[in-house]
PDB file of N, CA and C in Angstrom:
ATOM      1  N   ALA A   1     -65.847 -17.294 -30.440  1.00 46.00           N
ATOM      2  CA  ALA A   1     -65.106 -17.514 -29.210  1.00 46.00           C
ATOM      3  C   ALA A   1     -64.361 -18.847 -29.262  1.00 46.00           C
ATOM      4  N   ALA A   2     -64.962 -19.832 -29.902  1.00 49.00           N
ATOM      5  CA  ALA A   2     -64.307 -21.141 -29.983  1.00 49.00           C
ATOM      6  C   ALA A   2     -63.030 -21.058 -30.804  1.00 49.00           C
ATOM      7  N   GLY A   3     -63.052 -20.263 -31.880  1.00 47.00           N
ATOM      8  CA  GLY A   3     -61.859 -20.096 -32.697  1.00 47.00           C
ATOM      9  C   GLY A   3     -60.741 -19.397 -31.949  1.00 47.00           C
ATOM     10  N   LEU A   4     -61.102 -18.401 -31.144  1.00 42.00           N
ATOM     11  CA  LEU A   4     -60.108 -17.693 -30.345  1.00 42.00           C
ATOM     12  C   LEU A   4     -59.496 -18.618 -29.299  1.00 42.00           C
ATOM     13  N   TRP A   5     -60.337 -19.458 -28.675  1.00 46.00           N
ATOM     14  CA  TRP A   5     -59.833 -20.415 -27.679  1.00 46.00           C
ATOM     15  C   TRP A   5     -58.877 -21.405 -28.337  1.00 46.00           C
ATOM     16  N   THR A   6     -59.162 -21.813 -29.570  1.00 48.00           N
ATOM     17  CA  THR A   6     -58.286 -22.734 -30.287  1.00 48.00           C
ATOM     18  C   THR A   6     -56.922 -22.095 -30.524  1.00 48.00           C
ATOM     19  N   VAL A   7     -56.902 -20.812 -30.810  1.00 42.00           N
ATOM     20  CA  VAL A   7     -55.636 -20.111 -31.003  1.00 42.00           C
ATOM     21  C   VAL A   7     -54.849 -20.078 -29.698  1.00 42.00           C
ATOM     22  N   PHE A   8     -55.521 -19.791 -28.590  1.00 43.00           N
ATOM     23  CA  PHE A   8     -54.837 -19.723 -27.300  1.00 43.00           C
ATOM     24  C   PHE A   8     -54.300 -21.068 -26.856  1.00 43.00           C
ATOM     25  N   THR A   9     -54.974 -22.141 -27.220  1.00 49.00           N
ATOM     26  CA  THR A   9     -54.509 -23.471 -26.814  1.00 49.00           C
ATOM     27  C   THR A   9     -53.679 -24.128 -27.898  1.00 49.00           C
ATOM     28  N   LEU A  10     -53.217 -23.356 -28.875  1.00 47.00           N
ATOM     29  CA  LEU A  10     -52.373 -23.839 -29.972  1.00 47.00           C
ATOM     30  C   LEU A  10     -53.024 -24.998 -30.712  1.00 47.00           C
ATOM     31  N   GLY A  11     -54.283 -24.816 -31.043  1.00 45.00           N
ATOM     32  CA  GLY A  11     -54.982 -25.834 -31.804  1.00 45.00           C
ATOM     33  C   GLY A  11     -55.406 -27.018 -30.971  1.00 45.00           C
ATOM     34  N   GLY A  12     -55.509 -26.841 -29.686  1.00 45.00           N
ATOM     35  CA  GLY A  12     -55.990 -27.926 -28.839  1.00 45.00           C
ATOM     36  C   GLY A  12     -54.891 -28.718 -28.171  1.00 45.00           C
ATOM     37  N   VAL A  13     -53.650 -28.268 -28.222  1.00 47.00           N
ATOM     38  CA  VAL A  13     -52.558 -28.986 -27.589  1.00 47.00           C
ATOM     39  C   VAL A  13     -52.805 -29.037 -26.094  1.00 47.00           C
ATOM     40  N   GLY A  14     -52.856 -30.233 -25.555  1.00 49.00           N
ATOM     41  CA  GLY A  14     -53.024 -30.403 -24.123  1.00 49.00           C
ATOM     42  C   GLY A  14     -54.463 -30.394 -23.658  1.00 49.00           C
ATOM     43  N   SER A  15     -55.399 -29.947 -24.467  1.00 47.00           N
ATOM     44  CA  SER A  15     -56.774 -29.849 -23.998  1.00 47.00           C
ATOM     45  C   SER A  15     -57.415 -31.211 -23.807  1.00 47.00           C
ATOM     46  N   LYS A  16     -57.071 -32.182 -24.649  1.00 52.00           N
ATOM     47  CA  LYS A  16     -57.640 -33.520 -24.488  1.00 52.00           C
ATOM     48  C   LYS A  16     -57.124 -34.183 -23.221  1.00 52.00           C
ATOM     49  N   ALA A  17     -55.855 -34.043 -22.950  1.00 50.00           N
ATOM     50  CA  ALA A  17     -55.293 -34.644 -21.737  1.00 50.00           C
ATOM     51  C   ALA A  17     -55.866 -33.983 -20.496  1.00 50.00           C
ATOM     52  N   SER A  18     -56.076 -32.676 -20.534  1.00 52.00           N
ATOM     53  CA  SER A  18     -56.644 -31.972 -19.395  1.00 52.00           C
ATOM     54  C   SER A  18     -58.073 -32.436 -19.144  1.00 52.00           C
ATOM     55  N   ALA A  19     -58.826 -32.628 -20.219  1.00 58.00           N
ATOM     56  CA  ALA A  19     -60.196 -33.110 -20.069  1.00 58.00           C
ATOM     57  C   ALA A  19     -60.213 -34.526 -19.507  1.00 58.00           C
ATOM     58  N   GLN A  20     -59.287 -35.370 -19.954  1.00 56.00           N
ATOM     59  CA  GLN A  20     -59.214 -36.733 -19.422  1.00 56.00           C
ATOM     60  C   GLN A  20     -58.835 -36.725 -17.949  1.00 56.00           C
ATOM     61  N   LEU A  21     -57.927 -35.856 -17.543  1.00 51.00           N
ATOM     62  CA  LEU A  21     -57.530 -35.754 -16.147  1.00 51.00           C
ATOM     63  C   LEU A  21     -58.711 -35.327 -15.292  1.00 51.00           C
ATOM     64  N   GLU A  22     -59.483 -34.354 -15.762  1.00 54.00           N
ATOM     65  CA  GLU A  22     -60.630 -33.879 -15.000  1.00 54.00           C
ATOM     66  C   GLU A  22     -61.688 -34.964 -14.859  1.00 54.00           C
ATOM     67  N   GLN A  23     -61.866 -35.796 -15.890  1.00 60.00           N
ATOM     68  CA  GLN A  23     -62.872 -36.845 -15.831  1.00 60.00           C
ATOM     69  C   GLN A  23     -62.465 -37.971 -14.895  1.00 60.00           C
ATOM     70  N   CYS A  24     -61.192 -38.372 -14.922  1.00 66.00           N
ATOM     71  CA  CYS A  24     -60.773 -39.517 -14.121  1.00 66.00           C
ATOM     72  C   CYS A  24     -60.506 -39.135 -12.673  1.00 66.00           C
ATOM     73  N   SER A  25     -60.079 -37.918 -12.409  1.00 74.00           N
ATOM     74  CA  SER A  25     -59.819 -37.503 -11.027  1.00 74.00           C
ATOM     75  C   SER A  25     -60.052 -36.009 -10.875  1.00 74.00           C
ATOM     76  N   PRO A  26     -61.305 -35.614 -10.693  1.00 80.00           N
ATOM     77  CA  PRO A  26     -61.596 -34.178 -10.588  1.00 80.00           C
ATOM     78  C   PRO A  26     -60.962 -33.537  -9.355  1.00 80.00           C
ATOM     79  N   LEU A  27     -60.805 -34.289  -8.274  1.00 82.00           N
ATOM     80  CA  LEU A  27     -60.174 -33.735  -7.077  1.00 82.00           C
ATOM     81  C   LEU A  27     -58.709 -33.406  -7.338  1.00 82.00           C
ATOM     82  N   ALA A  28     -58.016 -34.282  -8.058  1.00 79.00           N
ATOM     83  CA  ALA A  28     -56.611 -34.029  -8.393  1.00 79.00           C
ATOM     84  C   ALA A  28     -56.483 -32.801  -9.282  1.00 79.00           C
ATOM     85  N   SER A  29     -57.382 -32.662 -10.235  1.00 81.00           N
ATOM     86  CA  SER A  29     -57.341 -31.514 -11.134  1.00 81.00           C
ATOM     87  C   SER A  29     -57.587 -30.219 -10.375  1.00 81.00           C
ATOM     88  N   GLN A  30     -58.582 -30.213  -9.495  1.00 84.00           N
ATOM     89  CA  GLN A  30     -58.874 -29.014  -8.714  1.00 84.00           C
ATOM     90  C   GLN A  30     -57.740 -28.691  -7.739  1.00 84.00           C
ATOM     91  N   SER A  31     -57.114 -29.730  -7.173  1.00 83.00           N
ATOM     92  CA  SER A  31     -55.994 -29.525  -6.258  1.00 83.00           C
ATOM     93  C   SER A  31     -54.809 -28.908  -6.982  1.00 83.00           C
ATOM     94  N   LEU A  32     -54.569 -29.362  -8.196  1.00 84.00           N
ATOM     95  CA  LEU A  32     -53.473 -28.814  -8.997  1.00 84.00           C
ATOM     96  C   LEU A  32     -53.708 -27.347  -9.306  1.00 84.00           C
ATOM     97  N   LEU A  33     -54.933 -27.001  -9.668  1.00 86.00           N
ATOM     98  CA  LEU A  33     -55.252 -25.602  -9.937  1.00 86.00           C
ATOM     99  C   LEU A  33     -55.109 -24.750  -8.671  1.00 86.00           C
ATOM    100  N   LEU A  34     -55.494 -25.296  -7.522  1.00 86.00           N
ATOM    101  CA  LEU A  34     -55.340 -24.576  -6.261  1.00 86.00           C
ATOM    102  C   LEU A  34     -53.862 -24.350  -5.942  1.00 86.00           C
ATOM    103  N   LEU A  35     -53.033 -25.359  -6.192  1.00 83.00           N
ATOM    104  CA  LEU A  35     -51.593 -25.189  -5.994  1.00 83.00           C
ATOM    105  C   LEU A  35     -51.029 -24.081  -6.877  1.00 83.00           C
ATOM    106  N   LEU A  36     -51.481 -24.031  -8.113  1.00 85.00           N
ATOM    107  CA  LEU A  36     -51.013 -22.980  -9.020  1.00 85.00           C
ATOM    108  C   LEU A  36     -51.420 -21.595  -8.525  1.00 85.00           C
ATOM    109  N   ILE A  37     -52.632 -21.489  -7.996  1.00 86.00           N
ATOM    110  CA  ILE A  37     -53.094 -20.205  -7.469  1.00 86.00           C
ATOM    111  C   ILE A  37     -52.257 -19.792  -6.267  1.00 86.00           C
ATOM    112  N   PHE A  38     -52.038 -20.721  -5.329  1.00 81.00           N
ATOM    113  CA  PHE A  38     -51.222 -20.413  -4.156  1.00 81.00           C
ATOM    114  C   PHE A  38     -49.799 -20.045  -4.562  1.00 81.00           C
ATOM    115  N   PHE A  39     -49.251 -20.802  -5.488  1.00 79.00           N
ATOM    116  CA  PHE A  39     -47.879 -20.552  -5.923  1.00 79.00           C
ATOM    117  C   PHE A  39     -47.752 -19.165  -6.535  1.00 79.00           C
ATOM    118  N   TYR A  40     -48.696 -18.803  -7.380  1.00 78.00           N
ATOM    119  CA  TYR A  40     -48.663 -17.480  -8.000  1.00 78.00           C
ATOM    120  C   TYR A  40     -48.846 -16.388  -6.948  1.00 78.00           C
ATOM    121  N   PHE A  41     -49.756 -16.592  -6.012  1.00 78.00           N
ATOM    122  CA  PHE A  41     -50.011 -15.592  -4.976  1.00 78.00           C
ATOM    123  C   PHE A  41     -48.769 -15.337  -4.134  1.00 78.00           C
ATOM    124  N   PHE A  42     -48.068 -16.389  -3.733  1.00 72.00           N
ATOM    125  CA  PHE A  42     -46.911 -16.224  -2.869  1.00 72.00           C
ATOM    126  C   PHE A  42     -45.688 -15.706  -3.622  1.00 72.00           C
ATOM    127  N   ILE A  43     -45.652 -15.888  -4.935  1.00 64.00           N
ATOM    128  CA  ILE A  43     -44.558 -15.289  -5.717  1.00 64.00           C
ATOM    129  C   ILE A  43     -44.785 -13.788  -5.853  1.00 64.00           C
ATOM    130  N   SER A  44     -46.022 -13.390  -6.106  1.00 53.00           N
ATOM    131  CA  SER A  44     -46.292 -11.976  -6.340  1.00 53.00           C
ATOM    132  C   SER A  44     -46.372 -11.172  -5.049  1.00 53.00           C
ATOM    133  N   ASP A  45     -46.562 -11.829  -3.905  1.00 49.00           N
ATOM    134  CA  ASP A  45     -46.652 -11.135  -2.628  1.00 49.00           C
ATOM    135  C   ASP A  45     -45.562 -11.646  -1.708  1.00 49.00           C
ATOM    136  N   ASN A  46     -44.470 -10.910  -1.599  1.00 50.00           N
ATOM    137  CA  ASN A  46     -43.337 -11.345  -0.780  1.00 50.00           C
ATOM    138  C   ASN A  46     -43.615 -11.292   0.707  1.00 50.00           C
ATOM    139  N   THR A  47     -44.683 -10.630   1.132  1.00 50.00           N
ATOM    140  CA  THR A  47     -44.988 -10.528   2.549  1.00 50.00           C
ATOM    141  C   THR A  47     -45.883 -11.658   3.033  1.00 50.00           C
ATOM    142  N   ALA A  48     -46.157 -12.639   2.202  1.00 48.00           N
ATOM    143  CA  ALA A  48     -47.090 -13.707   2.566  1.00 48.00           C
ATOM    144  C   ALA A  48     -46.559 -14.552   3.716  1.00 48.00           C
ATOM    145  N   PHE A  49     -45.272 -14.822   3.741  1.00 50.00           N
ATOM    146  CA  PHE A  49     -44.677 -15.587   4.829  1.00 50.00           C
ATOM    147  C   PHE A  49     -43.910 -14.650   5.746  1.00 50.00           C
ATOM    148  N   SER A  50     -44.052 -14.875   7.018  1.00 50.00           N
ATOM    149  CA  SER A  50     -43.262 -14.063   7.945  1.00 50.00           C
ATOM    150  C   SER A  50     -41.832 -14.572   7.960  1.00 50.00           C
ATOM    151  N   SER A  51     -40.906 -13.711   8.274  1.00 53.00           N
ATOM    152  CA  SER A  51     -39.503 -14.096   8.270  1.00 53.00           C
ATOM    153  C   SER A  51     -39.164 -15.043   9.407  1.00 53.00           C
ATOM    154  N   SER A  52     -40.000 -15.103  10.456  1.00 59.00           N
ATOM    155  CA  SER A  52     -39.725 -15.994  11.580  1.00 59.00           C
ATOM    156  C   SER A  52     -40.028 -17.451  11.243  1.00 59.00           C
ATOM    157  N   ASN A  53     -40.886 -17.709  10.246  1.00 59.00           N
ATOM    158  CA  ASN A  53     -41.229 -19.077   9.861  1.00 59.00           C
ATOM    159  C   ASN A  53     -41.166 -19.212   8.340  1.00 59.00           C
ATOM    160  N   PRO A  54     -39.971 -19.308   7.766  1.00 58.00           N
ATOM    161  CA  PRO A  54     -39.858 -19.351   6.308  1.00 58.00           C
ATOM    162  C   PRO A  54     -40.342 -20.661   5.702  1.00 58.00           C
ATOM    163  N   HIS A  55     -40.410 -21.734   6.493  1.00 58.00           N
ATOM    164  CA  HIS A  55     -40.839 -23.038   5.981  1.00 58.00           C
ATOM    165  C   HIS A  55     -42.182 -23.393   6.599  1.00 58.00           C
ATOM    166  N   ALA A  56     -43.253 -22.988   5.937  1.00 64.00           N
ATOM    167  CA  ALA A  56     -44.589 -23.196   6.485  1.00 64.00           C
ATOM    168  C   ALA A  56     -45.041 -24.646   6.349  1.00 64.00           C
ATOM    169  N   PHE A  57     -44.555 -25.371   5.345  1.00 67.00           N
ATOM    170  CA  PHE A  57     -44.918 -26.773   5.182  1.00 67.00           C
ATOM    171  C   PHE A  57     -43.808 -27.504   4.453  1.00 67.00           C
ATOM    172  N   GLN A  58     -43.849 -28.832   4.528  1.00 77.00           N
ATOM    173  CA  GLN A  58     -42.834 -29.647   3.871  1.00 77.00           C
ATOM    174  C   GLN A  58     -43.483 -30.438   2.735  1.00 77.00           C
ATOM    175  N   ILE A  59     -42.710 -30.668   1.693  1.00 80.00           N
ATOM    176  CA  ILE A  59     -43.185 -31.437   0.542  1.00 80.00           C
ATOM    177  C   ILE A  59     -42.243 -32.599   0.312  1.00 80.00           C
ATOM    178  N   ASN A  60     -42.813 -33.765   0.070  1.00 88.00           N
ATOM    179  CA  ASN A  60     -42.026 -34.930  -0.300  1.00 88.00           C
ATOM    180  C   ASN A  60     -41.689 -34.786  -1.780  1.00 88.00           C
ATOM    181  N   PHE A  61     -40.439 -34.443  -2.085  1.00 90.00           N
ATOM    182  CA  PHE A  61     -40.042 -34.207  -3.473  1.00 90.00           C
ATOM    183  C   PHE A  61     -40.167 -35.453  -4.330  1.00 90.00           C
ATOM    184  N   ASN A  62     -39.959 -36.625  -3.760  1.00 91.00           N
ATOM    185  CA  ASN A  62     -40.086 -37.862  -4.531  1.00 91.00           C
ATOM    186  C   ASN A  62     -41.526 -38.047  -5.012  1.00 91.00           C
ATOM    187  N   SER A  63     -42.492 -37.836  -4.131  1.00 89.00           N
ATOM    188  CA  SER A  63     -43.903 -37.961  -4.522  1.00 89.00           C
ATOM    189  C   SER A  63     -44.289 -36.896  -5.541  1.00 89.00           C
ATOM    190  N   LEU A  64     -43.798 -35.684  -5.339  1.00 87.00           N
ATOM    191  CA  LEU A  64     -44.076 -34.608  -6.282  1.00 87.00           C
ATOM    192  C   LEU A  64     -43.497 -34.916  -7.655  1.00 87.00           C
ATOM    193  N   TYR A  65     -42.267 -35.405  -7.682  1.00 91.00           N
ATOM    194  CA  TYR A  65     -41.604 -35.748  -8.939  1.00 91.00           C
ATOM    195  C   TYR A  65     -42.375 -36.857  -9.668  1.00 91.00           C
ATOM    196  N   THR A  66     -42.777 -37.880  -8.918  1.00 90.00           N
ATOM    197  CA  THR A  66     -43.528 -38.990  -9.511  1.00 90.00           C
ATOM    198  C   THR A  66     -44.854 -38.509 -10.083  1.00 90.00           C
ATOM    199  N   ALA A  67     -45.566 -37.677  -9.341  1.00 86.00           N
ATOM    200  CA  ALA A  67     -46.851 -37.161  -9.809  1.00 86.00           C
ATOM    201  C   ALA A  67     -46.682 -36.292 -11.051  1.00 86.00           C
ATOM    202  N   LEU A  68     -45.651 -35.462 -11.073  1.00 87.00           N
ATOM    203  CA  LEU A  68     -45.429 -34.614 -12.239  1.00 87.00           C
ATOM    204  C   LEU A  68     -45.031 -35.425 -13.466  1.00 87.00           C
ATOM    205  N   CYS A  69     -44.280 -36.502 -13.257  1.00 88.00           N
ATOM    206  CA  CYS A  69     -43.920 -37.372 -14.379  1.00 88.00           C
ATOM    207  C   CYS A  69     -45.157 -38.038 -14.977  1.00 88.00           C
ATOM    208  N   GLU A  70     -46.092 -38.407 -14.130  1.00 85.00           N
ATOM    209  CA  GLU A  70     -47.306 -39.090 -14.598  1.00 85.00           C
ATOM    210  C   GLU A  70     -48.281 -38.145 -15.288  1.00 85.00           C
ATOM    211  N   GLN A  71     -48.221 -36.858 -14.979  1.00 83.00           N
ATOM    212  CA  GLN A  71     -49.219 -35.916 -15.480  1.00 83.00           C
ATOM    213  C   GLN A  71     -48.662 -34.896 -16.467  1.00 83.00           C
ATOM    214  N   GLN A  72     -47.567 -35.181 -17.133  1.00 81.00           N
ATOM    215  CA  GLN A  72     -46.967 -34.199 -18.018  1.00 81.00           C
ATOM    216  C   GLN A  72     -47.764 -33.916 -19.278  1.00 81.00           C
ATOM    217  N   LYS A  73     -48.827 -34.669 -19.525  1.00 83.00           N
ATOM    218  CA  LYS A  73     -49.681 -34.350 -20.670  1.00 83.00           C
ATOM    219  C   LYS A  73     -50.668 -33.238 -20.317  1.00 83.00           C
ATOM    220  N   SER A  74     -50.726 -32.882 -19.055  1.00 83.00           N
ATOM    221  CA  SER A  74     -51.635 -31.842 -18.587  1.00 83.00           C
ATOM    222  C   SER A  74     -50.939 -30.484 -18.630  1.00 83.00           C
ATOM    223  N   ASP A  75     -51.621 -29.489 -19.162  1.00 86.00           N
ATOM    224  CA  ASP A  75     -51.062 -28.134 -19.214  1.00 86.00           C
ATOM    225  C   ASP A  75     -50.794 -27.597 -17.814  1.00 86.00           C
ATOM    226  N   GLN A  76     -51.706 -27.895 -16.884  1.00 87.00           N
ATOM    227  CA  GLN A  76     -51.558 -27.393 -15.526  1.00 87.00           C
ATOM    228  C   GLN A  76     -50.327 -27.987 -14.844  1.00 87.00           C
ATOM    229  N   ALA A  77     -50.084 -29.276 -15.032  1.00 87.00           N
ATOM    230  CA  ALA A  77     -48.921 -29.928 -14.416  1.00 87.00           C
ATOM    231  C   ALA A  77     -47.623 -29.387 -15.015  1.00 87.00           C
ATOM    232  N   THR A  78     -47.625 -29.133 -16.305  1.00 89.00           N
ATOM    233  CA  THR A  78     -46.445 -28.570 -16.950  1.00 89.00           C
ATOM    234  C   THR A  78     -46.162 -27.163 -16.437  1.00 89.00           C
ATOM    235  N   LEU A  79     -47.215 -26.377 -16.258  1.00 89.00           N
ATOM    236  CA  LEU A  79     -47.041 -25.027 -15.720  1.00 89.00           C
ATOM    237  C   LEU A  79     -46.513 -25.077 -14.287  1.00 89.00           C
ATOM    238  N   LEU A  80     -47.038 -25.986 -13.469  1.00 88.00           N
ATOM    239  CA  LEU A  80     -46.548 -26.116 -12.095  1.00 88.00           C
ATOM    240  C   LEU A  80     -45.076 -26.517 -12.091  1.00 88.00           C
ATOM    241  N   LEU A  81     -44.695 -27.471 -12.922  1.00 90.00           N
ATOM    242  CA  LEU A  81     -43.293 -27.883 -13.007  1.00 90.00           C
ATOM    243  C   LEU A  81     -42.409 -26.712 -13.417  1.00 90.00           C
ATOM    244  N   TYR A  82     -42.835 -25.971 -14.411  1.00 91.00           N
ATOM    245  CA  TYR A  82     -42.068 -24.811 -14.876  1.00 91.00           C
ATOM    246  C   TYR A  82     -41.864 -23.797 -13.751  1.00 91.00           C
ATOM    247  N   MET A  83     -42.937 -23.489 -13.044  1.00 90.00           N
ATOM    248  CA  MET A  83     -42.846 -22.509 -11.963  1.00 90.00           C
ATOM    249  C   MET A  83     -41.958 -23.014 -10.829  1.00 90.00           C
ATOM    250  N   LEU A  84     -42.068 -24.288 -10.501  1.00 88.00           N
ATOM    251  CA  LEU A  84     -41.237 -24.850  -9.434  1.00 88.00           C
ATOM    252  C   LEU A  84     -39.759 -24.843  -9.815  1.00 88.00           C
ATOM    253  N   LEU A  85     -39.456 -25.222 -11.040  1.00 91.00           N
ATOM    254  CA  LEU A  85     -38.055 -25.257 -11.470  1.00 91.00           C
ATOM    255  C   LEU A  85     -37.426 -23.874 -11.511  1.00 91.00           C
ATOM    256  N   HIS A  86     -38.191 -22.867 -11.878  1.00 91.00           N
ATOM    257  CA  HIS A  86     -37.637 -21.521 -12.006  1.00 91.00           C
ATOM    258  C   HIS A  86     -37.652 -20.728 -10.709  1.00 91.00           C
ATOM    259  N   GLN A  87     -38.542 -21.068  -9.785  1.00 87.00           N
ATOM    260  CA  GLN A  87     -38.676 -20.257  -8.577  1.00 87.00           C
ATOM    261  C   GLN A  87     -38.172 -20.933  -7.309  1.00 87.00           C
ATOM    262  N   ASN A  88     -37.943 -22.245  -7.336  1.00 86.00           N
ATOM    263  CA  ASN A  88     -37.559 -22.958  -6.125  1.00 86.00           C
ATOM    264  C   ASN A  88     -36.250 -23.708  -6.367  1.00 86.00           C
ATOM    265  N   SER A  89     -35.191 -23.232  -5.755  1.00 90.00           N
ATOM    266  CA  SER A  89     -33.879 -23.851  -5.975  1.00 90.00           C
ATOM    267  C   SER A  89     -33.805 -25.261  -5.393  1.00 90.00           C
ATOM    268  N   ASN A  90     -34.570 -25.554  -4.343  1.00 90.00           N
ATOM    269  CA  ASN A  90     -34.567 -26.907  -3.772  1.00 90.00           C
ATOM    270  C   ASN A  90     -35.167 -27.921  -4.738  1.00 90.00           C
ATOM    271  N   VAL A  91     -36.266 -27.558  -5.386  1.00 90.00           N
ATOM    272  CA  VAL A  91     -36.883 -28.453  -6.376  1.00 90.00           C
ATOM    273  C   VAL A  91     -35.950 -28.621  -7.566  1.00 90.00           C
ATOM    274  N   ARG A  92     -35.371 -27.533  -8.027  1.00 93.00           N
ATOM    275  CA  ARG A  92     -34.454 -27.593  -9.171  1.00 93.00           C
ATOM    276  C   ARG A  92     -33.262 -28.505  -8.870  1.00 93.00           C
ATOM    277  N   THR A  93     -32.685 -28.384  -7.683  1.00 94.00           N
ATOM    278  CA  THR A  93     -31.558 -29.229  -7.292  1.00 94.00           C
ATOM    279  C   THR A  93     -31.963 -30.690  -7.226  1.00 94.00           C
ATOM    280  N   TYR A  94     -33.155 -30.958  -6.672  1.00 94.00           N
ATOM    281  CA  TYR A  94     -33.634 -32.334  -6.566  1.00 94.00           C
ATOM    282  C   TYR A  94     -33.841 -32.946  -7.950  1.00 94.00           C
ATOM    283  N   VAL A  95     -34.490 -32.216  -8.847  1.00 93.00           N
ATOM    284  CA  VAL A  95     -34.768 -32.744 -10.185  1.00 93.00           C
ATOM    285  C   VAL A  95     -33.468 -32.995 -10.950  1.00 93.00           C
ATOM    286  N   LEU A  96     -32.514 -32.079 -10.847  1.00 93.00           N
ATOM    287  CA  LEU A  96     -31.245 -32.256 -11.547  1.00 93.00           C
ATOM    288  C   LEU A  96     -30.421 -33.405 -10.981  1.00 93.00           C
ATOM    289  N   ALA A  97     -30.644 -33.764  -9.722  1.00 94.00           N
ATOM    290  CA  ALA A  97     -29.911 -34.867  -9.101  1.00 94.00           C
ATOM    291  C   ALA A  97     -30.512 -36.234  -9.435  1.00 94.00           C
ATOM    292  N   ARG A  98     -31.720 -36.246  -9.979  1.00 92.00           N
ATOM    293  CA  ARG A  98     -32.361 -37.517 -10.307  1.00 92.00           C
ATOM    294  C   ARG A  98     -31.647 -38.187 -11.479  1.00 92.00           C
ATOM    295  N   THR A  99     -31.577 -39.514 -11.428  1.00 92.00           N
ATOM    296  CA  THR A  99     -30.949 -40.264 -12.518  1.00 92.00           C
ATOM    297  C   THR A  99     -31.961 -40.651 -13.597  1.00 92.00           C
ATOM    298  N   ASP A 100     -33.254 -40.524 -13.291  1.00 90.00           N
ATOM    299  CA  ASP A 100     -34.290 -40.907 -14.255  1.00 90.00           C
ATOM    300  C   ASP A 100     -35.040 -39.680 -14.795  1.00 90.00           C
ATOM    301  N   ILE A 101     -34.288 -38.638 -15.119  1.00 87.00           N
ATOM    302  CA  ILE A 101     -34.892 -37.404 -15.581  1.00 87.00           C
ATOM    303  C   ILE A 101     -35.609 -37.584 -16.932  1.00 87.00           C
ATOM    304  N   GLU A 102     -35.255 -38.636 -17.669  1.00 88.00           N
ATOM    305  CA  GLU A 102     -35.922 -38.870 -18.954  1.00 88.00           C
ATOM    306  C   GLU A 102     -37.420 -39.148 -18.773  1.00 88.00           C
ATOM    307  N   ASN A 103     -37.833 -39.617 -17.594  1.00 86.00           N
ATOM    308  CA  ASN A 103     -39.260 -39.817 -17.316  1.00 86.00           C
ATOM    309  C   ASN A 103     -40.007 -38.487 -17.309  1.00 86.00           C
ATOM    310  N   LEU A 104     -39.337 -37.467 -16.879  1.00 84.00           N
ATOM    311  CA  LEU A 104     -39.953 -36.146 -16.820  1.00 84.00           C
ATOM    312  C   LEU A 104     -39.970 -35.472 -18.188  1.00 84.00           C
ATOM    313  N   VAL A 105     -38.895 -35.667 -18.934  1.00 81.00           N
ATOM    314  CA  VAL A 105     -38.782 -35.042 -20.238  1.00 81.00           C
ATOM    315  C   VAL A 105     -39.658 -35.774 -21.237  1.00 81.00           C
TER     316      VAL A 105
END
């Protein structure tokens, strides 16, 4: 099973950073995983939000951008960034308008 897991993680790419993130801030790691679950659920179920209230909550894009820049060694943060860029035009527009995009890359 360990050999199969190594294949899935491409020889351990990102696993050390993920373990370090979990050790230094387990709440942040669990919150990130919860965000990924919610994001996936609402993408696959179009009826999750009613049409009368399309904006259920607001996100500070600057704080989100800063957090994602700091955690890009984490597989979970990279997956969240990927999903946000491909599924949310507001996030994509904000990221493309930033002048310090090299911090993210």
